Short mmCIF file of C-alpha atoms in Angstrom, two decimals:
data_model
loop_
_atom_site.label_atom_id
_atom_site.label_comp_id
_atom_site.label_asym_id
_atom_site.label_seq_id
_atom_site.Cartn_x
_atom_site.Cartn_y
_atom_site.Cartn_z
CA UNK Q 1 0.00 0.00 0.00
CA UNK Q 2 1.46 3.36 -1.09
CA UNK Q 3 0.33 6.37 0.86
CA UNK Q 4 -0.28 9.91 -0.23
CA UNK Q 5 2.97 11.86 -0.34
CA UNK Q 6 1.82 15.45 -0.37
CA UNK Q 7 4.54 17.90 0.66
CA UNK Q 8 2.07 20.56 1.72
CA UNK Q 9 0.14 18.14 3.95
CA UNK Q 10 3.38 16.83 5.42
CA UNK Q 11 4.55 20.38 6.17
CA UNK Q 12 1.20 21.34 7.73
CA UNK Q 13 1.10 18.26 9.95
CA UNK Q 14 4.72 18.75 10.97
CA UNK Q 15 3.98 22.31 12.06
CA UNK Q 16 0.44 22.14 13.46
CA UNK Q 17 0.42 18.71 15.13
CA UNK Q 18 4.03 18.21 16.16
CA UNK Q 19 5.13 21.83 16.50
CA UNK Q 20 8.20 21.73 14.23
CA UNK Q 21 8.97 24.14 11.41
CA UNK Q 22 11.43 21.79 9.67
CA UNK Q 23 12.82 18.26 9.76
CA UNK Q 24 16.01 17.27 11.51
CA UNK Q 25 18.71 15.68 9.40
CA UNK Q 26 17.62 12.29 8.08
CA UNK Q 27 13.98 12.40 9.16
CA UNK Q 28 12.43 13.32 5.82
CA UNK Q 29 14.11 10.45 3.93
CA UNK Q 30 12.84 7.90 6.46
CA UNK Q 31 9.31 9.36 6.46
CA UNK Q 32 9.22 9.28 2.66
CA UNK Q 33 10.32 5.62 2.64
CA UNK Q 34 7.54 4.64 5.07
CA UNK Q 35 4.94 6.64 3.15
CA UNK Q 36 5.99 4.92 -0.06
CA UNK Q 37 4.91 1.68 1.60
CA UNK Q 38 8.41 0.20 1.95
CA UNK Q 39 9.59 -1.85 4.92
CA UNK Q 40 12.20 0.42 6.49
CA UNK Q 41 15.17 -0.09 8.81
CA UNK Q 42 16.48 3.24 10.12
CA UNK Q 43 19.70 3.66 12.10
CA UNK Q 44 19.71 7.11 13.70
CA UNK Q 45 21.85 8.65 16.44
CA UNK Q 46 20.28 9.00 19.88
CA UNK Q 47 18.34 12.24 20.14
CA UNK Q 48 17.81 12.64 16.38
CA UNK Q 49 14.01 12.39 16.55
CA UNK Q 50 13.14 8.86 15.44
CA UNK Q 51 9.62 8.96 16.97
CA UNK Q 52 8.48 11.59 14.47
CA UNK Q 53 9.61 9.32 11.63
CA UNK Q 54 6.77 6.88 12.30
CA UNK Q 55 4.29 9.18 14.04
CA UNK Q 56 3.95 11.63 11.14
CA UNK Q 57 3.20 8.95 8.50
CA UNK Q 58 0.63 7.40 10.87
CA UNK Q 59 -1.25 10.71 10.98
CA UNK Q 60 -1.63 10.77 7.21
CA UNK Q 61 -3.21 7.39 6.65
CA UNK Q 62 -5.93 5.18 8.02
CA UNK Q 63 -5.31 2.26 10.30
CA UNK Q 64 -3.55 1.49 13.56
CA UNK Q 65 0.19 1.90 14.15
CA UNK Q 66 1.51 -0.64 16.68
CA UNK Q 67 4.74 0.40 18.38
CA UNK Q 68 6.78 -2.33 20.07
CA UNK Q 69 8.68 -0.70 22.93
CA UNK Q 70 10.72 -2.24 25.77
CA UNK Q 71 9.94 0.22 28.58
CA UNK Q 72 6.72 1.00 30.41
CA UNK Q 73 7.84 4.53 31.29
CA UNK Q 74 8.66 5.28 27.64
CA UNK Q 75 5.24 4.02 26.52
CA UNK Q 76 3.47 6.30 28.99
CA UNK Q 77 5.49 9.36 27.97
CA UNK Q 78 4.83 8.78 24.28
CA UNK Q 79 1.12 8.09 24.76
CA UNK Q 80 0.70 11.20 26.93
CA UNK Q 81 2.41 13.31 24.26
CA UNK Q 82 0.31 11.93 21.39
CA UNK Q 83 -2.95 12.32 23.28
CA UNK Q 84 -1.99 15.92 24.09
CA UNK Q 85 -1.72 16.46 20.32
CA UNK Q 86 -5.21 15.08 19.71
CA UNK Q 87 -4.03 11.68 18.47
CA UNK Q 88 -5.94 8.90 20.24
CA UNK Q 89 -3.31 6.57 21.68
CA UNK Q 90 -2.98 3.85 24.29
CA UNK Q 91 -0.55 1.31 25.70
CA UNK Q 92 -0.88 -2.22 27.05
CA UNK Q 93 1.56 -3.59 29.59
CA UNK Q 94 1.86 -5.33 32.94
CA UNK Q 95 1.13 -2.16 34.92
CA UNK Q 96 -2.57 -2.29 33.98
CA UNK Q 97 -5.39 -4.21 35.64
CA UNK Q 98 -7.43 -6.80 33.78
CA UNK Q 99 -10.40 -4.43 33.56
CA UNK Q 100 -8.21 -1.66 32.12
CA UNK Q 101 -6.79 -4.00 29.50
CA UNK Q 102 -10.29 -5.27 28.62
CA UNK Q 103 -11.55 -1.72 28.05
CA UNK Q 104 -8.57 -0.89 25.83
CA UNK Q 105 -9.09 -4.02 23.73
CA UNK Q 106 -12.74 -3.10 23.23
CA UNK Q 107 -11.80 0.39 22.01
CA UNK Q 108 -9.06 -1.05 19.82
CA UNK Q 109 -11.47 -3.35 18.04
CA UNK Q 110 -13.85 -0.40 17.56
CA UNK Q 111 -11.11 1.52 15.76
CA UNK Q 112 -10.75 4.28 18.34
CA UNK Q 113 -6.95 4.43 18.49
CA UNK Q 114 -4.33 5.66 16.06
CA UNK Q 115 -1.38 4.31 18.12
CA UNK Q 116 -0.94 1.26 20.35
CA UNK Q 117 2.28 0.88 22.37
CA UNK Q 118 2.96 -2.66 23.52
CA UNK Q 119 5.84 -4.63 25.05
CA UNK Q 120 7.39 -7.42 22.94
CA UNK Q 121 6.34 -10.00 25.55
CA UNK Q 122 2.68 -9.01 25.10
CA UNK Q 123 2.89 -8.77 21.32
CA UNK Q 124 4.21 -12.31 20.93
CA UNK Q 125 1.58 -13.96 23.17
CA UNK Q 126 -0.65 -16.33 21.20
CA UNK Q 127 -3.78 -14.87 22.80
CA UNK Q 128 -2.81 -11.36 21.67
CA UNK Q 129 -2.59 -12.48 18.05
CA UNK Q 130 -6.40 -12.62 17.85
CA UNK Q 131 -6.59 -8.96 18.89
CA UNK Q 132 -4.00 -8.00 16.27
CA UNK Q 133 -5.85 -9.88 13.53
CA UNK Q 134 -9.12 -8.15 14.41
CA UNK Q 135 -7.52 -4.70 14.37
CA UNK Q 136 -6.86 -2.65 11.25
CA UNK Q 137 -3.07 -2.55 11.57
CA UNK Q 138 -1.30 -0.36 9.05
CA UNK Q 139 2.27 -0.34 10.40
CA UNK Q 140 4.28 -2.31 12.94
CA UNK Q 141 7.05 -0.19 14.46
CA UNK Q 142 9.94 -1.95 16.23
CA UNK Q 143 11.79 0.41 18.57
CA UNK Q 144 15.29 -0.54 19.84
CA UNK Q 145 15.45 -2.99 16.94
CA UNK Q 146 19.00 -4.12 17.78
CA UNK Q 147 17.33 -6.26 20.48
CA UNK Q 148 15.99 -8.41 17.62
CA UNK Q 149 19.45 -9.55 16.56
CA UNK Q 150 21.30 -12.35 18.29
CA UNK Q 151 24.46 -10.35 17.49
CA UNK Q 152 23.06 -7.10 18.91
CA UNK Q 153 24.21 -5.74 22.26
CA UNK Q 154 20.93 -6.38 24.09
CA UNK Q 155 19.29 -9.44 22.49
CA UNK Q 156 15.98 -10.43 24.07
CA UNK Q 157 14.19 -13.69 23.27
CA UNK Q 158 10.81 -11.95 23.11
CA UNK Q 159 12.19 -9.54 20.50
CA UNK Q 160 13.47 -12.53 18.53
CA UNK Q 161 9.90 -13.83 18.20
CA UNK Q 162 8.46 -10.61 16.75
CA UNK Q 163 9.16 -11.57 13.14
CA UNK Q 164 7.27 -14.86 13.38
CA UNK Q 165 4.37 -13.09 15.09
CA UNK Q 166 4.11 -10.51 12.28
CA UNK Q 167 4.28 -13.06 9.46
CA UNK Q 168 1.61 -15.20 11.15
CA UNK Q 169 -0.94 -12.38 10.98
CA UNK Q 170 -3.73 -12.66 8.42
CA UNK Q 171 -2.67 -9.32 6.93
CA UNK Q 172 1.04 -8.50 7.15
CA UNK Q 173 1.57 -4.82 8.02
CA UNK Q 174 4.33 -2.52 6.90
CA UNK Q 175 7.41 -2.87 9.15
CA UNK Q 176 9.44 0.11 10.35
CA UNK Q 177 12.40 -0.72 12.61
CA UNK Q 178 14.55 1.82 14.46
CA UNK Q 179 17.80 1.66 16.41
CA UNK Q 180 20.76 3.88 17.27
CA UNK Q 181 23.39 1.14 16.90
CA UNK Q 182 23.80 -1.62 14.37
CA UNK Q 183 26.86 -2.97 12.60
CA UNK Q 184 26.41 -4.32 9.08
CA UNK Q 185 25.94 -7.84 10.42
CA UNK Q 186 23.35 -6.73 12.99
CA UNK Q 187 21.42 -4.88 10.26
CA UNK Q 188 21.33 -8.06 8.16
CA UNK Q 189 20.17 -10.07 11.15
CA UNK Q 190 17.36 -7.57 11.94
CA UNK Q 191 16.09 -7.73 8.36
CA UNK Q 192 16.20 -11.54 8.39
CA UNK Q 193 14.61 -11.94 11.83
CA UNK Q 194 11.75 -9.53 11.08
CA UNK Q 195 11.35 -11.04 7.59
CA UNK Q 196 11.34 -7.56 6.07
CA UNK Q 197 10.45 -7.43 2.39
CA UNK Q 198 13.18 -5.74 0.29
CA UNK Q 199 13.56 -3.04 2.94
CA UNK Q 200 14.92 0.43 2.62
CA UNK Q 201 17.94 0.54 4.97
CA UNK Q 202 18.72 4.12 5.92
CA UNK Q 203 21.78 4.95 8.00
CA UNK Q 204 22.06 8.53 9.16
CA UNK Q 205 25.36 8.57 10.95
CA UNK Q 206 26.67 7.45 14.30
CA UNK Q 207 28.64 10.58 15.08
CA UNK Q 208 27.59 12.67 18.08
CA UNK Q 209 29.79 15.78 17.73
CA UNK Q 210 28.68 17.16 21.10
CA UNK Q 211 30.07 14.17 22.99
CA UNK Q 212 33.63 14.12 24.35
CA UNK Q 213 34.94 10.54 24.46
CA UNK Q 214 37.60 9.55 26.98
CA UNK Q 215 39.24 6.37 28.28
CA UNK Q 216 41.08 6.48 31.63
CA UNK Q 217 43.31 3.50 32.39
CA UNK Q 218 43.86 3.13 36.11
CA UNK Q 219 44.74 0.87 39.02
CA UNK Q 220 42.60 2.93 41.40
CA UNK Q 221 39.04 2.94 40.08
CA UNK Q 222 37.45 4.51 43.14
CA UNK Q 223 39.93 7.37 43.26
CA UNK Q 224 39.62 7.90 39.52
CA UNK Q 225 35.82 7.93 39.70
CA UNK Q 226 35.80 10.52 42.50
CA UNK Q 227 38.29 12.72 40.64
CA UNK Q 228 36.35 12.44 37.37
CA UNK Q 229 33.09 13.40 39.11
CA UNK Q 230 34.72 16.38 40.81
CA UNK Q 231 36.14 17.54 37.48
CA UNK Q 232 32.82 17.13 35.67
CA UNK Q 233 30.94 18.98 38.42
CA UNK Q 234 33.36 21.89 38.08
CA UNK Q 235 32.96 21.83 34.31
CA UNK Q 236 29.17 21.57 34.10
CA UNK Q 237 27.97 22.78 37.48
CA UNK Q 238 24.45 21.72 38.42
CA UNK Q 239 23.74 18.73 36.19
CA UNK Q 240 22.81 15.06 36.10
CA UNK Q 241 24.83 12.00 35.11
CA UNK Q 242 24.92 8.20 35.02
CA UNK Q 243 27.61 5.89 36.36
CA UNK Q 244 27.39 2.39 34.88
CA UNK Q 245 28.81 -0.64 36.70
CA UNK Q 246 29.02 -4.26 35.52
CA UNK Q 247 27.34 -6.06 38.44
CA UNK Q 248 24.72 -5.44 41.11
CA UNK Q 249 27.36 -5.64 43.82
CA UNK Q 250 29.41 -2.96 42.08
CA UNK Q 251 26.34 -0.73 41.85
CA UNK Q 252 25.64 -1.08 45.58
CA UNK Q 253 29.27 -0.45 46.51
CA UNK Q 254 29.72 2.57 44.22
CA UNK Q 255 26.45 4.02 45.47
CA UNK Q 256 27.77 3.84 49.05
CA UNK Q 257 31.06 5.41 47.93
CA UNK Q 258 29.35 8.39 46.31
CA UNK Q 259 26.48 8.88 48.75
CA UNK Q 260 28.09 11.86 50.46
CA UNK Q 261 25.31 14.43 50.33
CA UNK Q 262 26.73 16.56 47.48
CA UNK Q 263 24.41 15.06 44.89
CA UNK Q 264 21.17 13.11 44.92
CA UNK Q 265 22.60 9.60 44.42
CA UNK Q 266 20.24 6.89 43.19
CA UNK Q 267 20.75 3.29 42.12
CA UNK Q 268 19.10 0.88 39.70
CA UNK Q 269 19.60 -2.83 39.09
CA UNK Q 270 17.55 -5.99 38.57
CA UNK Q 271 18.00 -7.13 42.17
CA UNK Q 272 15.87 -4.28 43.51
CA UNK Q 273 12.11 -4.37 43.96
CA UNK Q 274 10.26 -3.13 40.85
CA UNK Q 275 8.58 -0.35 42.83
CA UNK Q 276 11.95 0.86 44.12
CA UNK Q 277 13.47 0.80 40.63
CA UNK Q 278 10.54 2.76 39.21
CA UNK Q 279 10.69 5.30 42.04
CA UNK Q 280 14.42 5.89 41.52
CA UNK Q 281 14.01 6.15 37.76
CA UNK Q 282 11.25 8.75 38.13
CA UNK Q 283 13.35 10.73 40.61
CA UNK Q 284 16.29 10.71 38.22
CA UNK Q 285 14.23 11.78 35.20
CA UNK Q 286 12.54 14.61 37.09
CA UNK Q 287 15.57 15.74 39.12
CA UNK Q 288 17.89 18.59 38.17
CA UNK Q 289 20.96 17.44 40.09
CA UNK Q 290 20.84 13.67 40.32
CA UNK Q 291 23.36 10.90 39.84
CA UNK Q 292 22.22 7.40 38.87
CA UNK Q 293 24.44 4.39 39.63
CA UNK Q 294 23.17 1.51 37.51
CA UNK Q 295 23.79 -1.68 35.60
CA UNK Q 296 23.09 -1.66 31.87
CA UNK Q 297 19.45 -2.53 32.71
CA UNK Q 298 18.93 1.22 33.12
CA UNK Q 299 18.61 3.85 30.46
CA UNK Q 300 17.03 2.40 27.31
CA UNK Q 301 14.47 4.91 26.09
CA UNK Q 302 15.22 7.42 28.84
CA UNK Q 303 14.54 10.89 27.43
CA UNK Q 304 16.22 13.17 29.96
CA UNK Q 305 17.64 16.30 28.40
CA UNK Q 306 20.22 17.47 30.93
CA UNK Q 307 22.40 14.36 31.30
CA UNK Q 308 25.81 15.98 30.96
CA UNK Q 309 27.92 12.88 31.47
CA UNK Q 310 28.06 9.11 31.56
CA UNK Q 311 30.88 7.27 33.30
CA UNK Q 312 31.50 3.56 32.90
CA UNK Q 313 33.08 2.25 36.08
CA UNK Q 314 33.63 -1.06 34.26
CA UNK Q 315 34.24 -1.80 30.61
CA UNK Q 316 31.02 -3.05 28.92
CA UNK Q 317 30.87 -6.33 26.99
CA UNK Q 318 31.14 -4.74 23.54
CA UNK Q 319 31.42 -1.43 21.71
CA UNK Q 320 27.74 -1.37 20.73
CA UNK Q 321 26.67 -1.60 24.37
CA UNK Q 322 29.09 1.18 25.25
CA UNK Q 323 27.85 3.43 22.45
CA UNK Q 324 24.22 2.86 23.46
CA UNK Q 325 24.83 3.50 27.15
CA UNK Q 326 27.30 6.37 26.81
CA UNK Q 327 25.06 8.03 24.22
CA UNK Q 328 22.40 8.71 26.84
CA UNK Q 329 24.40 11.82 27.64
CA UNK Q 330 23.82 14.96 25.62
CA UNK Q 331 20.49 14.06 24.03
CA UNK Q 332 19.74 17.79 23.94
CA UNK Q 333 22.73 18.42 21.70
CA UNK Q 334 24.69 20.24 24.40
CA UNK Q 335 28.33 19.48 25.20
CA UNK Q 336 28.63 16.31 27.31
CA UNK Q 337 31.25 13.78 28.47
CA UNK Q 338 31.50 10.01 28.02
CA UNK Q 339 34.24 8.46 30.16
CA UNK Q 340 35.26 4.81 30.37
CA UNK Q 341 37.36 3.88 33.43
CA UNK Q 342 39.38 0.82 32.45
CA UNK Q 343 41.62 -1.72 34.13
CA UNK Q 344 42.73 -5.21 33.14
CA UNK Q 345 40.31 -6.67 35.70
CA UNK Q 346 37.43 -5.55 33.47
CA UNK Q 347 38.46 -8.10 30.86
CA UNK Q 348 38.46 -10.86 33.49
CA UNK Q 349 34.97 -9.81 34.65
CA UNK Q 350 33.55 -9.85 31.12
CA UNK Q 351 35.07 -13.26 30.36
CA UNK Q 352 33.56 -14.68 33.57
CA UNK Q 353 30.16 -13.27 32.61
CA UNK Q 354 30.53 -14.91 29.19
CA UNK Q 355 31.33 -18.27 30.80
CA UNK Q 356 28.19 -18.05 32.95
CA UNK Q 357 26.04 -17.70 29.82
CA UNK Q 358 27.16 -21.13 28.54
CA UNK Q 359 27.27 -19.95 24.94
CA UNK Q 360 27.61 -22.31 22.00
CA UNK Q 361 30.82 -22.16 19.97
CA UNK Q 362 29.47 -19.75 17.33
CA UNK Q 363 27.99 -17.36 19.87
CA UNK Q 364 31.11 -17.49 22.04
CA UNK Q 365 33.34 -16.71 19.07
CA UNK Q 366 31.23 -13.72 18.08
CA UNK Q 367 30.98 -12.44 21.65
CA UNK Q 368 34.73 -12.79 22.01
CA UNK Q 369 35.29 -10.78 18.81
CA UNK Q 370 32.95 -8.07 20.10
CA UNK Q 371 34.74 -8.04 23.44
CA UNK Q 372 38.08 -7.69 21.70
CA UNK Q 373 36.81 -4.63 19.81
CA UNK Q 374 36.13 -2.69 23.00
CA UNK Q 375 39.43 -3.87 24.53
CA UNK Q 376 41.14 -2.42 21.46
CA UNK Q 377 39.17 0.80 21.97
CA UNK Q 378 40.52 1.03 25.51
CA UNK Q 379 44.10 0.62 24.33
CA UNK Q 380 44.20 2.55 21.06
CA UNK Q 381 46.41 5.61 20.85
CA UNK Q 382 44.38 6.90 17.90
CA UNK Q 383 41.25 9.05 17.80
CA UNK Q 384 38.50 7.51 19.95
CA UNK Q 385 35.68 9.02 17.90
CA UNK Q 386 37.13 7.67 14.67
CA UNK Q 387 37.58 4.25 16.29
CA UNK Q 388 33.84 4.14 17.10
CA UNK Q 389 32.81 5.40 13.65
CA UNK Q 390 35.11 2.90 11.92
CA UNK Q 391 33.55 0.11 13.96
CA UNK Q 392 30.13 1.03 12.58
CA UNK Q 393 31.59 1.26 9.05
CA UNK Q 394 31.34 5.05 8.93
CA UNK Q 395 34.95 5.51 7.94
CA UNK Q 396 36.66 8.87 8.40
CA UNK Q 397 39.36 10.36 6.20
CA UNK Q 398 40.77 12.78 8.78
CA UNK Q 399 43.23 11.59 11.43
CA UNK Q 400 41.67 13.11 14.56
CA UNK Q 401 38.43 14.68 15.75
CA UNK Q 402 39.89 17.29 18.10
CA UNK Q 403 37.27 16.39 20.71
CA UNK Q 404 38.27 13.17 22.46
CA UNK Q 405 40.73 12.18 25.16
CA UNK Q 406 43.33 10.92 22.69
CA UNK Q 407 43.14 14.01 20.48
CA UNK Q 408 43.15 16.89 22.97
CA UNK Q 409 44.35 15.57 26.35
CA UNK Q 410 48.07 15.95 27.10
CA UNK Q 411 50.09 12.76 26.82
CA UNK Q 412 53.62 11.67 27.47
CA UNK Q 413 54.69 9.86 24.30
CA UNK Q 414 57.25 7.04 24.12
CA UNK Q 415 58.69 5.33 21.05
CA UNK Q 416 58.26 1.56 21.45
CA UNK Q 417 59.21 0.57 17.91
CA UNK Q 418 62.06 -1.65 19.11
CA UNK Q 419 59.89 -3.39 21.69
CA UNK Q 420 57.17 -3.83 19.03
CA UNK Q 421 59.67 -5.50 16.70
CA UNK Q 422 60.61 -7.94 19.49
CA UNK Q 423 56.94 -8.76 20.07
CA UNK Q 424 56.17 -9.18 16.36
CA UNK Q 425 59.25 -11.35 15.84
CA UNK Q 426 58.22 -13.57 18.75
CA UNK Q 427 54.69 -14.01 17.41
CA UNK Q 428 56.14 -14.91 14.01
CA UNK Q 429 58.50 -17.52 15.51
CA UNK Q 430 55.57 -18.94 17.52
CA UNK Q 431 53.80 -19.34 14.16
CA UNK Q 432 50.93 -17.07 15.25
CA UNK Q 433 49.60 -19.91 17.39
CA UNK Q 434 49.32 -18.28 20.84
CA UNK Q 435 47.59 -15.44 22.63
CA UNK Q 436 48.97 -12.44 24.56
CA UNK Q 437 49.73 -14.20 27.85
CA UNK Q 438 51.87 -16.96 26.31
CA UNK Q 439 53.66 -14.46 24.07
CA UNK Q 440 54.38 -12.19 27.06
CA UNK Q 441 55.62 -15.16 29.06
CA UNK Q 442 58.00 -16.20 26.28
CA UNK Q 443 59.34 -12.66 25.88
CA UNK Q 444 59.80 -12.38 29.65
CA UNK Q 445 61.57 -15.75 29.74
CA UNK Q 446 59.28 -17.37 32.30
CA UNK Q 447 59.91 -20.86 33.62
CA UNK Q 448 57.04 -22.94 32.27
CA UNK Q 449 56.96 -26.72 31.77
CA UNK Q 450 54.92 -26.19 28.60
CA UNK Q 451 57.71 -24.10 27.09
CA UNK Q 452 60.08 -27.04 27.48
CA UNK Q 453 57.57 -29.40 25.85
CA UNK Q 454 57.05 -26.96 22.98
CA UNK Q 455 60.85 -26.44 22.61
CA UNK Q 456 60.42 -22.71 23.15
CA UNK Q 457 63.46 -22.27 25.41
CA UNK Q 458 65.76 -22.46 22.38
CA UNK Q 459 63.99 -19.72 20.44
CA UNK Q 460 66.00 -16.50 19.83
CA UNK Q 461 63.14 -14.38 21.23
CA UNK Q 462 62.84 -16.34 24.49
CA UNK Q 463 63.63 -13.93 27.33
CA UNK Q 464 64.51 -11.11 24.95
CA UNK Q 465 62.41 -8.72 27.11
CA UNK Q 466 63.39 -10.15 30.51
CA UNK Q 467 64.14 -6.64 31.78
CA UNK Q 468 60.47 -5.61 31.41
CA UNK Q 469 57.65 -6.29 33.83
CA UNK Q 470 55.25 -8.82 32.30
CA UNK Q 471 52.28 -6.46 32.75
CA UNK Q 472 54.16 -3.84 30.72
CA UNK Q 473 54.80 -6.36 27.92
CA UNK Q 474 51.08 -7.21 27.93
CA UNK Q 475 50.25 -3.53 27.79
CA UNK Q 476 52.46 -3.14 24.72
CA UNK Q 477 50.75 -6.13 23.06
CA UNK Q 478 47.25 -4.82 23.75
CA UNK Q 479 48.25 -1.36 22.53
CA UNK Q 480 49.53 -2.87 19.27
CA UNK Q 481 46.17 -4.62 18.88
CA UNK Q 482 44.32 -1.40 19.67
CA UNK Q 483 46.21 0.41 16.91
CA UNK Q 484 45.64 -2.40 14.40
CA UNK Q 485 49.29 -3.48 14.22
CA UNK Q 486 48.36 -6.91 15.56
CA UNK Q 487 45.12 -8.84 15.04
CA UNK Q 488 43.35 -11.77 16.63
CA UNK Q 489 42.50 -15.05 14.91
CA UNK Q 490 41.38 -18.56 15.72
CA UNK Q 491 37.89 -19.92 16.40
CA UNK Q 492 37.79 -18.21 19.78
CA UNK Q 493 39.69 -15.15 18.60
CA UNK Q 494 42.47 -15.69 21.14
CA UNK Q 495 45.53 -16.09 18.90
CA UNK Q 496 47.71 -13.18 17.84
CA UNK Q 497 48.17 -12.69 14.12
CA UNK Q 498 50.46 -10.44 12.07
CA UNK Q 499 49.30 -8.19 9.25
CA UNK Q 500 50.68 -5.65 6.77
CA UNK Q 501 51.24 -3.05 9.51
CA UNK Q 502 53.22 -5.61 11.52
CA UNK Q 503 55.54 -6.18 8.59
CA UNK Q 504 55.97 -2.42 8.12
CA UNK Q 505 57.09 -2.14 11.76
CA UNK Q 506 59.58 -5.00 11.31
CA UNK Q 507 61.02 -3.29 8.23
CA UNK Q 508 61.31 0.05 10.08
CA UNK Q 509 58.75 1.56 7.72
CA UNK Q 510 56.38 2.41 10.60
CA UNK Q 511 57.20 3.90 13.99
CA UNK Q 512 55.15 2.85 17.03
CA UNK Q 513 54.36 5.46 19.65
CA UNK Q 514 52.61 4.77 22.94
CA UNK Q 515 50.89 7.35 25.13
CA UNK Q 516 50.91 7.60 28.88
CA UNK Q 517 47.51 9.00 29.62
CA UNK Q 518 47.13 12.16 31.69
CA UNK Q 519 43.34 12.49 32.27
CA UNK Q 520 41.53 15.74 31.57
CA UNK Q 521 40.30 16.30 35.12
CA UNK Q 522 43.53 16.61 37.03
CA UNK Q 523 44.27 13.13 38.37
CA UNK Q 524 47.80 13.71 39.60
CA UNK Q 525 48.31 11.45 42.63
CA UNK Q 526 47.91 7.97 41.17
CA UNK Q 527 49.65 6.14 38.39
CA UNK Q 528 47.01 5.90 35.64
CA UNK Q 529 49.00 3.73 33.29
CA UNK Q 530 48.84 -0.05 33.19
#
């Protein structure tokens, strides 16, 4: 079904119903695709106005638009907004009584509503399918569509069943899927899972120019966190922020550390009572000077304008998760900070969490590759913004952005070309068969019964770096990986592999520089370099 594409009507509705005089970048192309009747997958940066992209087309045609959304609070906010604009809208979720749900279903079947917001768990229930079939559905909107993909950063089984639910309907509606993060593979998986029909895939950039990206490597996470918060408070004054931690225990401990009366400190994780989580979330959204300490369960769909910073106390499991979570800062377009506090222990934590999931070989391999990408991000000496954009295949031609920790923060620079040549030579002599720890052990000249069995003791590179601390050798190796001079291979992605850049270093055609990080917010008492 192709809908009426009348520029004058579009302009009038944009102005009179939604209160905008013009489109933001990317919106018009997506709206046109939907109004042409094409299944559409749109990847848009956080805060770029994706809701308008499906709400405006819905106004200009008959039928119901069903919006699949993961958060109750987001549903309520959207429904309240649409109703205030004279667009009859409702939501169905677990917060409603049976009588309330029954009344909504009755009105749905009578054609009262233009929009229905529903959780994926409700949408995919067999009993709900009868309601969908008896409603005049025009479009099915999938918000946070990366949750559909098994390779996305927040896969949910209920999201994975949406495609089968849609195709089982008597009349298949138009599909419009939206997300802020999706690699090429995730995009393909979304299209396949939702069984989209020759979709229009529209990518409107991942860059958030207002965000300052920073990685702080440290042995003292608590001290670093306190110093970062003090620096950010001086920079932004009265503002709100989010501190993300990997586990519930970390959230509780960090909350106690920061609960000193200077800010309204809240916490959020799955171990809390639902009423307590909801209360804290509401306080954070409505507060002017609040700090939320949370696991990654918090934040999806949160539309709070004055979040000036996000700090990751632990490294997330992959770069997509980090981009999603960090990007909750600066949704209003104002200058904001995204800081990742990193130590080697973070890698151990993430690998333990992976082991608990009992993944099959394919899933483990992919998860390990994704984990390695964010490890490389933490170690790269190059532009952090460009690293993120390259990961999402939005390649940049310029060398630096001028607005990230690696581009503008002062660094002490050391030439480690000679050490890099030793490392590369060792990997070559080990036939690219081992990972960082074995390579570091060989270079250090460690006593290891396996080395005797493998006849490594006689290698020219055995013990060639015995004067270096093993953690320093590991740091060099990870830095080389972060800058793309070394790569990972093998089914589990745990073996070091050489590439063209490695050979250039060996031939003295490429110098290797390493930076000792001096954070932007004045951390002067602790050694921040691993």
